[in-house]
Amino acid sequence: MSRTPDYSESFYRRHAQRYAEVSHNFIQSVYTEASHPLLEGDRDLMVRIQELVPPGSRGLDAGCGAGARDVYFYWQNGYDIYGVDAVEENIREARRLHPEIAGRVEVADLRKGLGYPDRSFEFVLCNAVIQHIEPDVTLGMTLPELARVLKAGGVLQLMFKYGDGVATVYDRDYGVDRTFQLYAVDEVLDALEGQGLRVVAEESGKLGGIMYFKDPKPMDHCVFFARKDS
């Protein structure tokens, strides 16, 4: 554990091209010790979103990362999706890899207000992003903003590293130590419930409820879908 978390964006600036390669090849997207038998990796979450939200729906990938893999995937599958990321190099890499979605991705900082009107999207993705943001900002700004731009009945997919304090781990895919902010699951759930979001329960064996897994680093993650009250 580290007492000095590195919230700088320098890692992503240095490794944008490699990060896009790791993401697009799903190198760090295979899970172990998952709490749900159908949760084996990122692809399973993509399948579930398509079950929860029909094609044609408008979506936002909040923290789309280098290459904007998920924006490109959902766009190819008929979704009207957009992506934002705080790191200019990540957006530049997305436009280089996928010029078809160049106008759908832009630089925006989730530590500040989003430049979209209320109730703009039927679904919002925010995967492995808040682990780079200070908790008071996440709880006071980021999560309320994600809820604000979500339409009534819309779905938020949220993934984050959970635990206490911060953690530093060696990431072999980049050859560097990386530091992450950890979150208490109950604290995040309470914040979302205060914004009118309720966790989508497991139904007929499909992904739902509060789910847990380890990534290849390995680090503990929590992921769930939450629907905004009508």
Short mmCIF file of C-alpha atoms in Angstrom, two decimals:
data_model
loop_
_atom_site.label_atom_id
_atom_site.label_comp_id
_atom_site.label_asym_id
_atom_site.label_seq_id
_atom_site.Cartn_x
_atom_site.Cartn_y
_atom_site.Cartn_z
CA MET A 1 0.00 0.00 0.00
CA SER A 2 1.17 3.49 -0.76
CA ARG A 3 0.34 6.66 1.14
CA THR A 4 1.08 8.84 -1.87
CA PRO A 5 -1.22 7.96 -4.76
CA ASP A 6 -0.10 9.10 -8.19
CA TYR A 7 -3.13 10.69 -9.81
CA SER A 8 -1.09 12.14 -12.66
CA GLU A 9 -2.01 11.36 -16.25
CA SER A 10 1.63 10.89 -17.26
CA PHE A 11 1.28 7.09 -17.45
CA TYR A 12 -1.40 7.34 -20.11
CA ARG A 13 0.45 10.05 -22.00
CA ARG A 14 3.54 7.85 -22.19
CA HIS A 15 1.76 4.59 -22.92
CA ALA A 16 -1.28 5.56 -25.02
CA GLN A 17 -0.35 3.43 -28.02
CA ARG A 18 0.56 0.40 -25.90
CA TYR A 19 -2.58 0.87 -23.78
CA ALA A 20 -4.73 0.83 -26.92
CA GLU A 21 -3.00 -2.39 -28.03
CA VAL A 22 -3.59 -4.04 -24.64
CA SER A 23 -7.22 -2.93 -24.64
CA HIS A 24 -8.09 -3.92 -28.21
CA ASN A 25 -6.52 -7.34 -27.76
CA PHE A 26 -8.33 -7.83 -24.42
CA ILE A 27 -4.97 -8.65 -22.79
CA GLN A 28 -6.05 -7.38 -19.36
CA SER A 29 -9.73 -8.06 -19.95
CA VAL A 30 -9.90 -11.67 -18.80
CA TYR A 31 -11.12 -12.16 -15.23
CA THR A 32 -10.39 -14.75 -12.56
CA GLU A 33 -12.17 -15.64 -9.32
CA ALA A 34 -15.36 -14.02 -10.61
CA SER A 35 -18.38 -14.11 -8.33
CA HIS A 36 -20.74 -14.80 -11.26
CA PRO A 37 -20.25 -17.92 -13.40
CA LEU A 38 -20.90 -16.01 -16.65
CA LEU A 39 -18.44 -13.23 -15.89
CA GLU A 40 -15.17 -14.16 -17.57
CA GLY A 41 -14.11 -10.86 -19.10
CA ASP A 42 -15.01 -7.53 -20.68
CA ARG A 43 -16.81 -9.22 -23.56
CA ASP A 44 -19.41 -10.62 -21.17
CA LEU A 45 -20.20 -7.12 -19.91
CA MET A 46 -20.58 -5.96 -23.52
CA VAL A 47 -23.09 -8.75 -24.16
CA ARG A 48 -25.11 -7.80 -21.09
CA ILE A 49 -25.30 -4.11 -22.00
CA GLN A 50 -26.72 -5.11 -25.37
CA GLU A 51 -29.38 -7.13 -23.55
CA LEU A 52 -30.24 -4.23 -21.25
CA VAL A 53 -30.13 -1.43 -23.82
CA PRO A 54 -31.38 -1.81 -27.42
CA PRO A 55 -29.35 -0.78 -30.49
CA GLY A 56 -29.96 2.79 -31.53
CA SER A 57 -29.75 3.99 -27.93
CA ARG A 58 -27.53 6.97 -27.15
CA GLY A 59 -24.60 6.21 -24.86
CA LEU A 60 -21.53 7.73 -23.27
CA ASP A 61 -18.26 6.00 -22.44
CA ALA A 62 -17.00 8.17 -19.58
CA GLY A 63 -13.26 7.57 -19.57
CA CYS A 64 -13.05 5.75 -22.90
CA GLY A 65 -9.28 5.23 -22.68
CA ALA A 66 -6.64 5.11 -25.39
CA GLY A 67 -8.17 3.92 -28.64
CA ALA A 68 -11.77 4.12 -27.37
CA ARG A 69 -12.27 0.40 -27.94
CA ASP A 70 -15.77 0.27 -26.48
CA VAL A 71 -17.00 3.35 -28.32
CA TYR A 72 -15.95 1.73 -31.58
CA PHE A 73 -17.51 -1.62 -30.62
CA TYR A 74 -20.92 -0.20 -29.70
CA TRP A 75 -20.92 2.15 -32.69
CA GLN A 76 -20.29 -0.84 -34.99
CA ASN A 77 -23.22 -2.58 -33.34
CA GLY A 78 -25.68 0.20 -34.02
CA TYR A 79 -25.44 2.40 -30.92
CA ASP A 80 -25.29 6.19 -30.99
CA ILE A 81 -22.34 6.33 -28.59
CA TYR A 82 -19.81 9.00 -27.67
CA GLY A 83 -16.64 8.88 -25.57
CA VAL A 84 -14.70 11.27 -23.39
CA ASP A 85 -11.30 10.98 -21.75
CA ALA A 86 -9.16 13.39 -19.77
CA VAL A 87 -5.96 12.49 -21.64
CA GLU A 88 -5.49 14.10 -25.04
CA GLU A 89 -3.15 11.32 -26.19
CA ASN A 90 -5.87 8.73 -25.54
CA ILE A 91 -8.32 10.59 -27.78
CA ARG A 92 -5.65 11.13 -30.42
CA GLU A 93 -4.99 7.38 -30.46
CA ALA A 94 -8.73 6.68 -30.81
CA ARG A 95 -8.94 8.95 -33.84
CA ARG A 96 -5.84 7.35 -35.37
CA LEU A 97 -7.13 3.80 -34.95
CA HIS A 98 -10.78 4.51 -35.73
CA PRO A 99 -11.19 7.60 -37.92
CA GLU A 100 -14.84 6.61 -38.38
CA ILE A 101 -15.59 7.73 -34.81
CA ALA A 102 -13.27 10.75 -34.74
CA GLY A 103 -16.20 13.10 -34.21
CA ARG A 104 -17.59 10.96 -31.40
CA VAL A 105 -14.65 11.20 -28.99
CA GLU A 106 -13.31 14.25 -27.21
CA VAL A 107 -11.22 15.39 -24.26
CA ALA A 108 -13.17 15.96 -21.04
CA ASP A 109 -12.22 15.67 -17.38
CA LEU A 110 -14.57 13.60 -15.20
CA ARG A 111 -13.37 15.58 -12.19
CA LYS A 112 -15.40 18.48 -13.58
CA GLY A 113 -18.92 18.92 -14.88
CA LEU A 114 -19.81 17.20 -18.14
CA GLY A 115 -20.76 19.37 -21.08
CA TYR A 116 -24.01 17.55 -21.81
CA PRO A 117 -27.60 18.51 -20.93
CA ASP A 118 -29.55 16.61 -18.29
CA ARG A 119 -30.89 13.21 -19.38
CA SER A 120 -28.79 13.02 -22.56
CA PHE A 121 -28.05 9.27 -22.62
CA GLU A 122 -29.83 5.92 -22.34
CA PHE A 123 -26.64 4.31 -21.03
CA VAL A 124 -23.33 5.37 -19.55
CA LEU A 125 -20.18 3.24 -19.21
CA CYS A 126 -17.53 4.12 -16.62
CA ASN A 127 -15.04 1.29 -16.39
CA ALA A 128 -11.85 1.40 -14.30
CA VAL A 129 -11.89 5.21 -14.21
CA ILE A 130 -12.76 6.42 -10.73
CA GLN A 131 -9.68 4.58 -9.43
CA HIS A 132 -7.75 7.56 -10.85
CA ILE A 133 -9.85 10.20 -9.08
CA GLU A 134 -9.83 11.39 -5.48
CA PRO A 135 -12.81 9.96 -3.53
CA ASP A 136 -14.26 13.32 -2.52
CA VAL A 137 -14.32 14.37 -6.18
CA THR A 138 -15.78 11.03 -7.32
CA LEU A 139 -18.56 11.11 -4.74
CA GLY A 140 -19.22 14.84 -4.95
CA MET A 141 -18.85 15.45 -8.69
CA THR A 142 -18.16 12.45 -10.95
CA LEU A 143 -20.96 10.10 -9.90
CA PRO A 144 -23.60 12.84 -9.62
CA GLU A 145 -22.66 14.05 -13.12
CA LEU A 146 -22.96 10.55 -14.58
CA ALA A 147 -26.39 10.26 -12.98
CA ARG A 148 -27.41 13.71 -14.22
CA VAL A 149 -26.76 12.96 -17.89
CA LEU A 150 -28.51 9.58 -17.69
CA LYS A 151 -32.16 9.43 -18.75
CA ALA A 152 -34.83 8.02 -16.46
CA GLY A 153 -34.77 4.25 -16.92
CA GLY A 154 -31.23 4.45 -18.31
CA VAL A 155 -28.40 2.13 -17.28
CA LEU A 156 -24.98 2.90 -15.78
CA GLN A 157 -22.24 0.27 -15.95
CA LEU A 158 -19.65 1.03 -13.28
CA MET A 159 -16.40 -0.84 -12.64
CA PHE A 160 -13.78 0.08 -10.05
CA LYS A 161 -11.04 -1.33 -7.87
CA TYR A 162 -12.30 -1.90 -4.36
CA GLY A 163 -10.66 -1.97 -0.96
CA ASP A 164 -9.29 0.57 1.50
CA GLY A 165 -6.95 3.46 0.76
CA VAL A 166 -4.66 3.19 -2.25
CA ALA A 167 -2.62 0.35 -3.71
CA THR A 168 0.53 0.16 -5.82
CA VAL A 169 1.07 -2.87 -8.04
CA TYR A 170 3.57 -3.85 -10.73
CA ASP A 171 1.92 -3.99 -14.16
CA ARG A 172 3.89 -6.43 -16.29
CA ASP A 173 2.21 -5.34 -19.53
CA TYR A 174 3.84 -1.92 -19.19
CA GLY A 175 6.84 -2.73 -16.99
CA VAL A 176 6.00 -0.10 -14.37
CA ASP A 177 4.48 0.27 -10.92
CA ARG A 178 0.99 1.77 -10.95
CA THR A 179 -0.97 3.34 -8.10
CA PHE A 180 -4.75 3.22 -7.79
CA GLN A 181 -7.39 4.67 -5.51
CA LEU A 182 -9.52 1.94 -3.91
CA TYR A 183 -13.19 2.37 -3.03
CA ALA A 184 -15.53 0.86 -0.47
CA VAL A 185 -18.38 -0.77 -2.38
CA ASP A 186 -21.06 0.35 0.10
CA GLU A 187 -19.90 3.96 -0.15
CA VAL A 188 -20.23 3.93 -3.93
CA LEU A 189 -23.65 2.26 -3.77
CA ASP A 190 -24.88 4.80 -1.23
CA ALA A 191 -23.74 7.66 -3.46
CA LEU A 192 -25.55 6.21 -6.47
CA GLU A 193 -28.72 5.48 -4.53
CA GLY A 194 -28.73 9.11 -3.49
CA GLN A 195 -28.82 9.97 -7.20
CA GLY A 196 -31.73 7.61 -7.86
CA LEU A 197 -29.79 4.65 -9.25
CA ARG A 198 -30.57 1.06 -8.19
CA VAL A 199 -28.48 -2.02 -8.97
CA VAL A 200 -29.93 -4.26 -11.67
CA ALA A 201 -30.52 -7.62 -10.02
CA GLU A 202 -29.44 -10.94 -11.48
CA GLU A 203 -32.29 -12.44 -13.48
CA SER A 204 -32.54 -15.83 -15.19
CA GLY A 205 -28.84 -16.41 -14.62
CA LYS A 206 -27.81 -13.30 -16.56
CA LEU A 207 -25.21 -10.88 -15.23
CA GLY A 208 -26.59 -8.72 -12.44
CA GLY A 209 -26.23 -7.75 -8.82
CA ILE A 210 -22.89 -6.75 -7.30
CA MET A 211 -20.16 -8.76 -9.03
CA TYR A 212 -16.51 -9.19 -8.15
CA PHE A 213 -13.42 -10.45 -9.96
CA LYS A 214 -9.64 -10.20 -10.16
CA ASP A 215 -7.80 -8.82 -13.17
CA PRO A 216 -4.43 -10.16 -14.44
CA LYS A 217 -2.29 -7.77 -12.32
CA PRO A 218 -4.01 -9.11 -10.06
CA MET A 219 -6.29 -6.57 -8.34
CA ASP A 220 -9.79 -6.84 -6.90
CA HIS A 221 -12.60 -5.26 -8.90
CA CYS A 222 -16.29 -4.62 -8.43
CA VAL A 223 -18.70 -4.16 -11.34
CA PHE A 224 -22.45 -3.74 -11.64
CA PHE A 225 -25.25 -2.26 -13.69
CA ALA A 226 -27.53 0.34 -12.11
CA ARG A 227 -30.78 1.69 -13.53
CA LYS A 228 -31.96 5.24 -12.94
CA ASP A 229 -35.38 5.63 -11.38
CA SER A 230 -38.19 6.64 -13.70
#
